[in-house]
Coordinates of C-alpha atoms in Angstrom, one line a residue:
Chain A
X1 CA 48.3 113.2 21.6
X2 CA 46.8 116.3 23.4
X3 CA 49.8 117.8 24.9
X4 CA 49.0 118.9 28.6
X5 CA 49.0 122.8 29.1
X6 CA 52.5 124.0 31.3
X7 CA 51.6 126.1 33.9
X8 CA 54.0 128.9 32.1
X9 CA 51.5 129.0 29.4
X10 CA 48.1 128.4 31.6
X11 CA 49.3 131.2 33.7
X12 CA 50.1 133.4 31.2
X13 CA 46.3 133.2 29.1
X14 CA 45.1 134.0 32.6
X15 CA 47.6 137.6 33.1
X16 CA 46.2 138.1 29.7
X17 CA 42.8 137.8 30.6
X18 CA 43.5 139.5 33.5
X19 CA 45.0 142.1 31.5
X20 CA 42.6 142.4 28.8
X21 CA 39.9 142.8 32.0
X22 CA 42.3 145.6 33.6
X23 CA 42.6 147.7 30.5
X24 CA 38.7 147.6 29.6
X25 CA 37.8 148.9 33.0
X26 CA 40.8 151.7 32.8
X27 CA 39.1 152.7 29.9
X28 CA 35.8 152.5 31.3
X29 CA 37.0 154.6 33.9
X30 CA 38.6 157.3 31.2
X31 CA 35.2 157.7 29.7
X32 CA 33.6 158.1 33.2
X33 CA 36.7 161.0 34.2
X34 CA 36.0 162.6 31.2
X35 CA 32.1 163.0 31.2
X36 CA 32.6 163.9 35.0
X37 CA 35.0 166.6 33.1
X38 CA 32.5 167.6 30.5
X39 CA 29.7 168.5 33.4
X40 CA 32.7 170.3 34.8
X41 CA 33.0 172.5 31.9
X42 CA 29.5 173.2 31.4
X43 CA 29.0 174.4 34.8
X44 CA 32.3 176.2 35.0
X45 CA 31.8 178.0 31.3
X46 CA 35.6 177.1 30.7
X47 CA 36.2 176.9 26.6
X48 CA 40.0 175.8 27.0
X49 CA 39.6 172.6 29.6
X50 CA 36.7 172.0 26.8
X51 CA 39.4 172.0 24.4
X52 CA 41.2 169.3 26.1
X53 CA 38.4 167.2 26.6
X54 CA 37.7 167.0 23.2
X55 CA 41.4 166.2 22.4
X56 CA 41.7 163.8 25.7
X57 CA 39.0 161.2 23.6
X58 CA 41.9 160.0 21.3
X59 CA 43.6 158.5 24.3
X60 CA 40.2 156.5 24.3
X61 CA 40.0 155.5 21.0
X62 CA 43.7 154.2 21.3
X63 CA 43.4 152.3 23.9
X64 CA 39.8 150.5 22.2
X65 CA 42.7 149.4 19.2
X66 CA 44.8 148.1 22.0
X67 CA 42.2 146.4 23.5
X68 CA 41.2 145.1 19.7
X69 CA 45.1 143.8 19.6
X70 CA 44.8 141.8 23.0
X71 CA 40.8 140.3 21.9
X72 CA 42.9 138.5 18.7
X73 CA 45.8 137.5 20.5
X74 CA 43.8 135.5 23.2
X75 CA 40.7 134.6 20.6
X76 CA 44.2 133.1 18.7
X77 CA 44.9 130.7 21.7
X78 CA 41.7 128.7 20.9
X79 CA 39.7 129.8 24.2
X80 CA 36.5 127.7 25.5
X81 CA 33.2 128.6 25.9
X82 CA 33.3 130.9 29.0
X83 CA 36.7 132.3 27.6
X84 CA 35.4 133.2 24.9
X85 CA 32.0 134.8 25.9
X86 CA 34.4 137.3 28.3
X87 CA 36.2 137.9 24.7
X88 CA 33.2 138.9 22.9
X89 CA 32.0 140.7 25.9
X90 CA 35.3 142.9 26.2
X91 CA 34.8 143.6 22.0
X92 CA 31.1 144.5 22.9
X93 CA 32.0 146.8 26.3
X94 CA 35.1 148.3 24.9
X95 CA 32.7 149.7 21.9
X96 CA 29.9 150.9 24.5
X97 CA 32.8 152.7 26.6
X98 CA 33.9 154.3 23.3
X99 CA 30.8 155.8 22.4
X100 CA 30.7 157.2 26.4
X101 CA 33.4 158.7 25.5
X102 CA 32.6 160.5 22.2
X103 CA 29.3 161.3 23.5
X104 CA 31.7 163.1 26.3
X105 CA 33.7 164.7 24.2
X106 CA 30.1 166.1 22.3
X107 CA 29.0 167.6 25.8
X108 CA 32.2 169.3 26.3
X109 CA 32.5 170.6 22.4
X110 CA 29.0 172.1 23.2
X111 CA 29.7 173.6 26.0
X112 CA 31.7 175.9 24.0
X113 CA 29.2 177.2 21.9
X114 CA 26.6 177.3 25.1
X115 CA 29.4 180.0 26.4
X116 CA 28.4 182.2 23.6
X117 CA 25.1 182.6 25.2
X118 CA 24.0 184.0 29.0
X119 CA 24.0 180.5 31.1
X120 CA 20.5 178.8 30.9
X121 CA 18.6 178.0 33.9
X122 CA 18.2 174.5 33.1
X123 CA 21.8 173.4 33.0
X124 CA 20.9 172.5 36.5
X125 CA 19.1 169.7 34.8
X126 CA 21.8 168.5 32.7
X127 CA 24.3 168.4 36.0
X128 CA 21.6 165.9 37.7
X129 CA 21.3 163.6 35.0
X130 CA 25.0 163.7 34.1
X131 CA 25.7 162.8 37.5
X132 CA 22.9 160.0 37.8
X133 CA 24.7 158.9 34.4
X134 CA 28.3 158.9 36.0
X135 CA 27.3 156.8 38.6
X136 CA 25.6 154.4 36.3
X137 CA 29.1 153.7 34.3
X138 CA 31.3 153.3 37.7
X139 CA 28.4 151.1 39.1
X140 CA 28.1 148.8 35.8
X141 CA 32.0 149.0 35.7
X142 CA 32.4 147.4 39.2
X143 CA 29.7 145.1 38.4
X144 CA 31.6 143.9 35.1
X145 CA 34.9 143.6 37.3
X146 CA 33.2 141.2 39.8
X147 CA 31.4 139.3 37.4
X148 CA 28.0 140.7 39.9
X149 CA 25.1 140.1 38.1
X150 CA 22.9 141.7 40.9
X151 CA 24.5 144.7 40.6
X152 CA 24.5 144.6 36.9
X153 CA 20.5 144.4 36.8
X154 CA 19.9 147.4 39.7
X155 CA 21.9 149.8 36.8
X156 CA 20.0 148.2 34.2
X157 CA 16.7 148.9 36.5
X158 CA 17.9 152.6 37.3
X159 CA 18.3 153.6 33.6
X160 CA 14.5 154.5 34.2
X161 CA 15.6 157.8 36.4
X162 CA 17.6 158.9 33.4
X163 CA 15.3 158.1 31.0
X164 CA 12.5 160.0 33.3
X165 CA 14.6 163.2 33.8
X166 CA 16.0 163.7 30.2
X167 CA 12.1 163.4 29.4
X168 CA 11.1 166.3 31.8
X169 CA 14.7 168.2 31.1
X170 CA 13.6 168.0 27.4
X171 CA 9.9 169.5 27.9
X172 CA 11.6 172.4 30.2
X173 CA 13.5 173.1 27.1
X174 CA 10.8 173.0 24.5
X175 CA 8.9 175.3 27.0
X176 CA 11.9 177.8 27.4
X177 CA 12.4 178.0 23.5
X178 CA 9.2 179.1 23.4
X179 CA 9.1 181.5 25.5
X180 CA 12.2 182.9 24.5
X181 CA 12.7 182.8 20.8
X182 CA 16.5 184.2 21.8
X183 CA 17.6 180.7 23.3
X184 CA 16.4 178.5 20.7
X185 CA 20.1 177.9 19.5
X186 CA 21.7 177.5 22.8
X187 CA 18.9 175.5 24.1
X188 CA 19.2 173.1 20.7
X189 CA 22.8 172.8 21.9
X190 CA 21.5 171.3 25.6
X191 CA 19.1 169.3 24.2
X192 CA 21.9 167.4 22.0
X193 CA 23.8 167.3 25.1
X194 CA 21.2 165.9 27.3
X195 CA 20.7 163.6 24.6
X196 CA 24.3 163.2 24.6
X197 CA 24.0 161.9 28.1
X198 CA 20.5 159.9 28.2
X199 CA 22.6 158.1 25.4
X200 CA 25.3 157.4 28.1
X201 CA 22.7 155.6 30.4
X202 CA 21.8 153.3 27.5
X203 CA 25.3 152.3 26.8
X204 CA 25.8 152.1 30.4
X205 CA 22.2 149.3 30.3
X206 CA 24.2 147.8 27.1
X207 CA 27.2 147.0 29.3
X208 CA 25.2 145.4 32.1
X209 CA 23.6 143.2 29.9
X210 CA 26.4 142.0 28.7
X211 CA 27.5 141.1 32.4
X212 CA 24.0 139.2 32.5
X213 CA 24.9 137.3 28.8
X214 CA 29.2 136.6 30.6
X215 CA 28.0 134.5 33.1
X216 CA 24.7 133.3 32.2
X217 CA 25.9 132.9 28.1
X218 CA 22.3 133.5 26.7
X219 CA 20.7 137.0 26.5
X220 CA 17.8 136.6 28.7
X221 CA 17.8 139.6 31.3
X222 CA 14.1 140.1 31.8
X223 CA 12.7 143.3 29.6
X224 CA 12.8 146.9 31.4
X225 CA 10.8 149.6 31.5
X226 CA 11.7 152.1 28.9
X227 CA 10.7 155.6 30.2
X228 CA 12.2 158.0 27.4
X229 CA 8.5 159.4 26.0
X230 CA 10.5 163.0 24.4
X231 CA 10.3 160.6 20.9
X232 CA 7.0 160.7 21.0
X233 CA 6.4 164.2 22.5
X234 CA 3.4 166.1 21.3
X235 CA 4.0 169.2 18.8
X236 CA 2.4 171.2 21.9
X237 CA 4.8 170.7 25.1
X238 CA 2.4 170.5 27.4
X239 CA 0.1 167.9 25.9
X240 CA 1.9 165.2 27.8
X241 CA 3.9 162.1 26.7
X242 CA 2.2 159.3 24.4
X243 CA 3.7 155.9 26.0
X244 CA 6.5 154.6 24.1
Chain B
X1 CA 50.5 114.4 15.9
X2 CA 48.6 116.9 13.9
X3 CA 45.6 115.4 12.8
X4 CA 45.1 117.0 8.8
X5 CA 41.6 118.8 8.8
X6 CA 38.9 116.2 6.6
X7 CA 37.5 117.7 3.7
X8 CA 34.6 117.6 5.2
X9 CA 35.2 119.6 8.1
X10 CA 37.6 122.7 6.1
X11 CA 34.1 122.9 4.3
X12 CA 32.4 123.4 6.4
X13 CA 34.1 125.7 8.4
X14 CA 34.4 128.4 5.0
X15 CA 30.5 127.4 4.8
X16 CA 30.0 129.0 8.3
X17 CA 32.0 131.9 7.0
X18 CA 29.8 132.3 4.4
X19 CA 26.9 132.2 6.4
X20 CA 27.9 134.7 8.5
X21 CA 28.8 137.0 5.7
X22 CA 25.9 136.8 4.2
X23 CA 23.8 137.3 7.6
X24 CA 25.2 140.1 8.1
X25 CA 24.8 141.8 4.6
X26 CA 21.0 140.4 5.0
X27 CA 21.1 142.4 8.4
X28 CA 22.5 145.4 7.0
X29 CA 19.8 145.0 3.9
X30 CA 17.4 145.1 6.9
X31 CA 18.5 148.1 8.3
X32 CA 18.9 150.1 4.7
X33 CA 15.2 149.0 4.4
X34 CA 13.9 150.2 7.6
X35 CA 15.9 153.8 6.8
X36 CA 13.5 154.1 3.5
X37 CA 10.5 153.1 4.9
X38 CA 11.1 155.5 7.9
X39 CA 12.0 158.1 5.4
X40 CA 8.9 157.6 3.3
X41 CA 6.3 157.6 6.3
X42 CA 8.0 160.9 7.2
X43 CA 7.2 162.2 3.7
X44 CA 3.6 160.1 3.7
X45 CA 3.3 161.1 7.4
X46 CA 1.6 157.4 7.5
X47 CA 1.4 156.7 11.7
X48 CA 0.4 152.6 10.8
X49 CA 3.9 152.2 9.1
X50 CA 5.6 154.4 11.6
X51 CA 4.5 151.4 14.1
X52 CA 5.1 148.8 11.5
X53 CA 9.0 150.2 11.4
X54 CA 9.5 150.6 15.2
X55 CA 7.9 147.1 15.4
X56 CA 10.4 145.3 12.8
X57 CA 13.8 146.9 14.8
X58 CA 13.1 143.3 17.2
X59 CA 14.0 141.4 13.8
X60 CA 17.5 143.7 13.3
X61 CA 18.5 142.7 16.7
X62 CA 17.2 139.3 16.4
X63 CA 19.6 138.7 13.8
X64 CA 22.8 140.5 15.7
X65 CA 22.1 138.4 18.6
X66 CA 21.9 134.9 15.8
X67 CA 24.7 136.4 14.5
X68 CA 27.0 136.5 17.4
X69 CA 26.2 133.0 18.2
X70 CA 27.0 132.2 15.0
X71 CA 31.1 134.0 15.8
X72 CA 31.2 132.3 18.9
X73 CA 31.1 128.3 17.3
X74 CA 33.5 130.1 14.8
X75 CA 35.7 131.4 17.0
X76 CA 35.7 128.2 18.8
X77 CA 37.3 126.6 16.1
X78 CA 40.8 128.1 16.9
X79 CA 40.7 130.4 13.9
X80 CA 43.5 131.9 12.0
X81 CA 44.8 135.8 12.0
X82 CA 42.8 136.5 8.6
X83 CA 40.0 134.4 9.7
X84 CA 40.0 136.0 13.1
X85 CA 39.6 139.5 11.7
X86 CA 36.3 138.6 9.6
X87 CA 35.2 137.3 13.2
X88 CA 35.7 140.4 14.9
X89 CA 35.2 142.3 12.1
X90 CA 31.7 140.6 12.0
X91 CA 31.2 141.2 15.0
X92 CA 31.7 145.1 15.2
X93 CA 29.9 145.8 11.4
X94 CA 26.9 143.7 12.9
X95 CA 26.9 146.4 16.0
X96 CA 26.9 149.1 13.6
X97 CA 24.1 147.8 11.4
X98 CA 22.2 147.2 14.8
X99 CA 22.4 150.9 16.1
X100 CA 21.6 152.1 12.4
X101 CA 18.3 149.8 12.7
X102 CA 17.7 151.7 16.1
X103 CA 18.1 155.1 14.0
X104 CA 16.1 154.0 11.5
X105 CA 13.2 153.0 14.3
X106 CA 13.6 156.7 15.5
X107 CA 13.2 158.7 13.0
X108 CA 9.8 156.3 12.0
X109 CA 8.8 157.2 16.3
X110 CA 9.3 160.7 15.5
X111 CA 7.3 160.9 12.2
X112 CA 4.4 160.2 14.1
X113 CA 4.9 163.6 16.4
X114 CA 5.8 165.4 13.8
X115 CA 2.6 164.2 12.2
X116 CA 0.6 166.1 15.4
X117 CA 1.7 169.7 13.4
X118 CA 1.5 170.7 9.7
X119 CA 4.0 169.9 7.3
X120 CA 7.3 171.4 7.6
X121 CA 8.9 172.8 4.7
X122 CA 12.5 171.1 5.9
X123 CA 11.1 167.4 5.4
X124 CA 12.4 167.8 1.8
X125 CA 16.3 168.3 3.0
X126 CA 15.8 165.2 5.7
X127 CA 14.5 163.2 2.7
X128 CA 18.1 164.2 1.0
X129 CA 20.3 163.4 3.4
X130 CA 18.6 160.3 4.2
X131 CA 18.6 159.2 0.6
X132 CA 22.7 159.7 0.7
X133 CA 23.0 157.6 4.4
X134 CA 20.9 154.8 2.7
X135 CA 23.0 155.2 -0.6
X136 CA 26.2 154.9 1.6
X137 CA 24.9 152.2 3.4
X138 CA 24.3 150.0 0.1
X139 CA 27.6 151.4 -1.0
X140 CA 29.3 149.9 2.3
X141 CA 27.4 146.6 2.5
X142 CA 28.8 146.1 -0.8
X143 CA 32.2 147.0 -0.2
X144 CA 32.1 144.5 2.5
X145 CA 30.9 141.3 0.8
X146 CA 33.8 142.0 -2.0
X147 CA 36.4 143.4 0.5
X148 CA 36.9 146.3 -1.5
X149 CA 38.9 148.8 -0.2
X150 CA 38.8 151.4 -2.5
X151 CA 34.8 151.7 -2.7
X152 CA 35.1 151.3 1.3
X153 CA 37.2 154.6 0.8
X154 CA 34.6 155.7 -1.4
X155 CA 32.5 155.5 1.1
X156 CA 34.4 157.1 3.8
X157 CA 34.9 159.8 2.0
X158 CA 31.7 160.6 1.1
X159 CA 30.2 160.9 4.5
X160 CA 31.5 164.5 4.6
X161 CA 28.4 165.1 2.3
X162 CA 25.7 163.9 5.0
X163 CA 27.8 165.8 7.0
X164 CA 27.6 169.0 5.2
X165 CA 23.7 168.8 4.3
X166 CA 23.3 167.5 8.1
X167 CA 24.7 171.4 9.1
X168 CA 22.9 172.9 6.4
X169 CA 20.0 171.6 7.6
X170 CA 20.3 172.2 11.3
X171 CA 20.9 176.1 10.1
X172 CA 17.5 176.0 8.6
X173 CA 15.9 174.3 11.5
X174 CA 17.2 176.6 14.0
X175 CA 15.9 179.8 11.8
X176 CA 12.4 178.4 11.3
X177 CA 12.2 178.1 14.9
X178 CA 13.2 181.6 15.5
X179 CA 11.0 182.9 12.9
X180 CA 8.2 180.8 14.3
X181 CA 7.8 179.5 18.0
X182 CA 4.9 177.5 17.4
X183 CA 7.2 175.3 15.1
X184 CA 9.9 174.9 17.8
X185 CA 8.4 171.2 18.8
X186 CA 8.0 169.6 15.4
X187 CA 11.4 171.0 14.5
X188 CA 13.2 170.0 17.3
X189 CA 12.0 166.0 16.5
X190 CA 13.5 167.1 12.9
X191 CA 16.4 167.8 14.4
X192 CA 16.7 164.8 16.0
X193 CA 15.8 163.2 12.7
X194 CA 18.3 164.5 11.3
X195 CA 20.7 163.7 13.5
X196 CA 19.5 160.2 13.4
X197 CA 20.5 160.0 10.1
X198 CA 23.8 162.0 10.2
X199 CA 24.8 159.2 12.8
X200 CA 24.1 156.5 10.5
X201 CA 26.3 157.8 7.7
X202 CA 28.8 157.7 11.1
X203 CA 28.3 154.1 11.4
X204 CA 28.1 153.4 7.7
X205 CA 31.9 154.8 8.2
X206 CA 33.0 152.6 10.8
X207 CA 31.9 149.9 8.8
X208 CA 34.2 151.3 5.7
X209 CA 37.2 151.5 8.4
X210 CA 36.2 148.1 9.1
X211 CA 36.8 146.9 5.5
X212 CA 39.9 148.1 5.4
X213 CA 40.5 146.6 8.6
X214 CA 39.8 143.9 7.3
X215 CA 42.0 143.7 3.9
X216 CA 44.8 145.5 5.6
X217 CA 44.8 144.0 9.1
X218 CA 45.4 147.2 10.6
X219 CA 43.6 150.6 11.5
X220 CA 45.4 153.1 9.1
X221 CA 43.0 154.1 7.0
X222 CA 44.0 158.2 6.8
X223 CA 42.0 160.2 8.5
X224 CA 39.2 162.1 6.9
X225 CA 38.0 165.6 7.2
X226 CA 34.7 166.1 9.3
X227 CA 32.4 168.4 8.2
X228 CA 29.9 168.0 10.6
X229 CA 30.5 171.8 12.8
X230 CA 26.5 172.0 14.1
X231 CA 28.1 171.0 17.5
X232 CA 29.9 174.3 17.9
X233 CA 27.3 176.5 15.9
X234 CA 27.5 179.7 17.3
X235 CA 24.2 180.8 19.4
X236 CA 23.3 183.2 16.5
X237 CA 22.7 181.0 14.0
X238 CA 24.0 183.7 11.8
X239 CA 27.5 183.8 13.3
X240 CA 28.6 180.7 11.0
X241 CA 29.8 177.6 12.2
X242 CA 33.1 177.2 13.9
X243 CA 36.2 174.5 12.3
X244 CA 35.7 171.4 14.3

């Protein structure tokens, strides 16, 4: 005999979806705070508030092993189908969010060592793209909480602007190193952090896909346009991008 | 009633398991693979295989998406606490191996710029620390398939030796670029490179945490020491590097 569900214990796998929902987008919303505190630091030159950056990525981490907790308890119910694609897709989001976060924490670390240095011209290009790259991880984050598939594919579709910039941030750099032995190691620095943050943009793509594969189940999103050519990059700066 | 599981069906549910342990040490075999052939075309400087690597990264992923089919019928089954663990244990080690395949990819993409300039002297210290990262990787993979904490431990512990070379290197880099500007391009993709593959022994990490996750069903492993200070390397790349 298949007992039929109470509502006591219906309701209460749904407050734990609910919940496992809720704390995946608190901590998608940490990881955003805390890159929006990293371009903060970079701008501002401010060693100690990159100091507590650095230490603030813990309270990530913990709450990913929370979140790891909450993915067993409700995988132990025996979900269904859809239940269980929004389980594997809160295991698969909560990773992406982490990595946000550590590759936050990177730009904020690096700051600190950029300080030793006279401010480069071309942090102006890391503020754009960071903040192209914080809007990226608020938009996908809305788009996971409504389940928006539309708005899923336009961040997926705007990871091109990122991709484009770091490209022409990185030549800039190449070209400054150049011309300036001197700033070789603090332009090394911004080049790891801009990677830092191009990195961010694909994690934010990751986590939109994985809106697409929640409500469609299969991982079909149409291919994008991958714009990122600085792999490829000539030994000579200004010999142009091969295509990826 | 409680209907008592056939023989036939308890079979086959440890035959999944199986299957899905040994797709995802074939996965990971994959990606140790890809690592040495991208680390020979960097020594061979062979552009045809750099393709031929960048190219075979669809198959890695092909299998991570196979494979997290394969967790969701699994999971499906209403698993138990142990079994649930080698599910989302599967699940995160797969992830790993699938960004280490991505790595692997990039380092082969930027062999073939670094191919555009004449050899650089450094290409023997990436070769070393990318023999380590492929060593660990083996190490790990093995670790898994006999949920062996102590080698995963091994493992884990040993990363702080990519992480030293990795530093080592990055000094090198940074003074070859000073000494000589015209090397600044080819030696930045090194960087990269190397970073690539300092990542990887990251990854091959997590996937040691994971084993003890695993065996221990909780994330204690102590914490290691991180040796890995190029991120705070002081702009002189004299100064010496700064503790973490």
């Amino acid at each position: 005999m298949t007992p039929i569900p109470s509502d006591h214990i219906v309701k209460s796998y749904d407050e734990e979806r609910h919940r496992l929902l809720d704390e995946t987008l608190r901590m998608g919303e940490l990881a955003a705070t805390q890159l929006e505190a990293a371009l903060a630091v970079v701008a501002d030159r401010d060693n100690v508030a990159a100091a507590r950056i650095v230490a603030a990525d813990k309270a990530i981490d913990r709450l990913e092993q929370d979140i790891s907790q909450d993915v067993m308890k409700l995988a132990l119910r025996g979900p269904m189908a859809r239940d269980l694609r929004e389980i594997l897709v809160a295991i698969r989001i909560t990773s992406d969010i982490e990595r946000i976060g550590d590759y936050a924490a990177n730009v904020a670390k690096r700051s600190t060592a950029l300080n030793l240095a006279p401010p480069l011209p071309q942090i102006g290009g890391l503020q754009a793209i960071g903040r192209l790259a914080v809007a990226q991880l608020r938009d996908v984050l809305t788009a996971y909480r409504d389940s928006d598939i539309d708005a899923a594919r336009r961040v997926r579709d705007s990871d091109v602007a990122i991709d484009t910039a770091y490209t022409a941030l990185f030549r800039e750099l190449l070209t400054h190193m150049m011309e300036d032995p001197r700033a070789i190691t603090p332009c090394t620095h911004l080049l790891f952090m801009a990677k830092n943050i191009e990195r961010i943009g694909d994690h934010a793509t990751n986590i939109a896909e994985n809106v697409w594969f929640l409500v469609h189940g299969e991982d079909d999103l149409p291919p994008r346009e991958k714009r990122d050519n600085s792999s490829t990059l000539a030994p000579d700066a200004d010999t142009g991008a091969h295509p990826d």
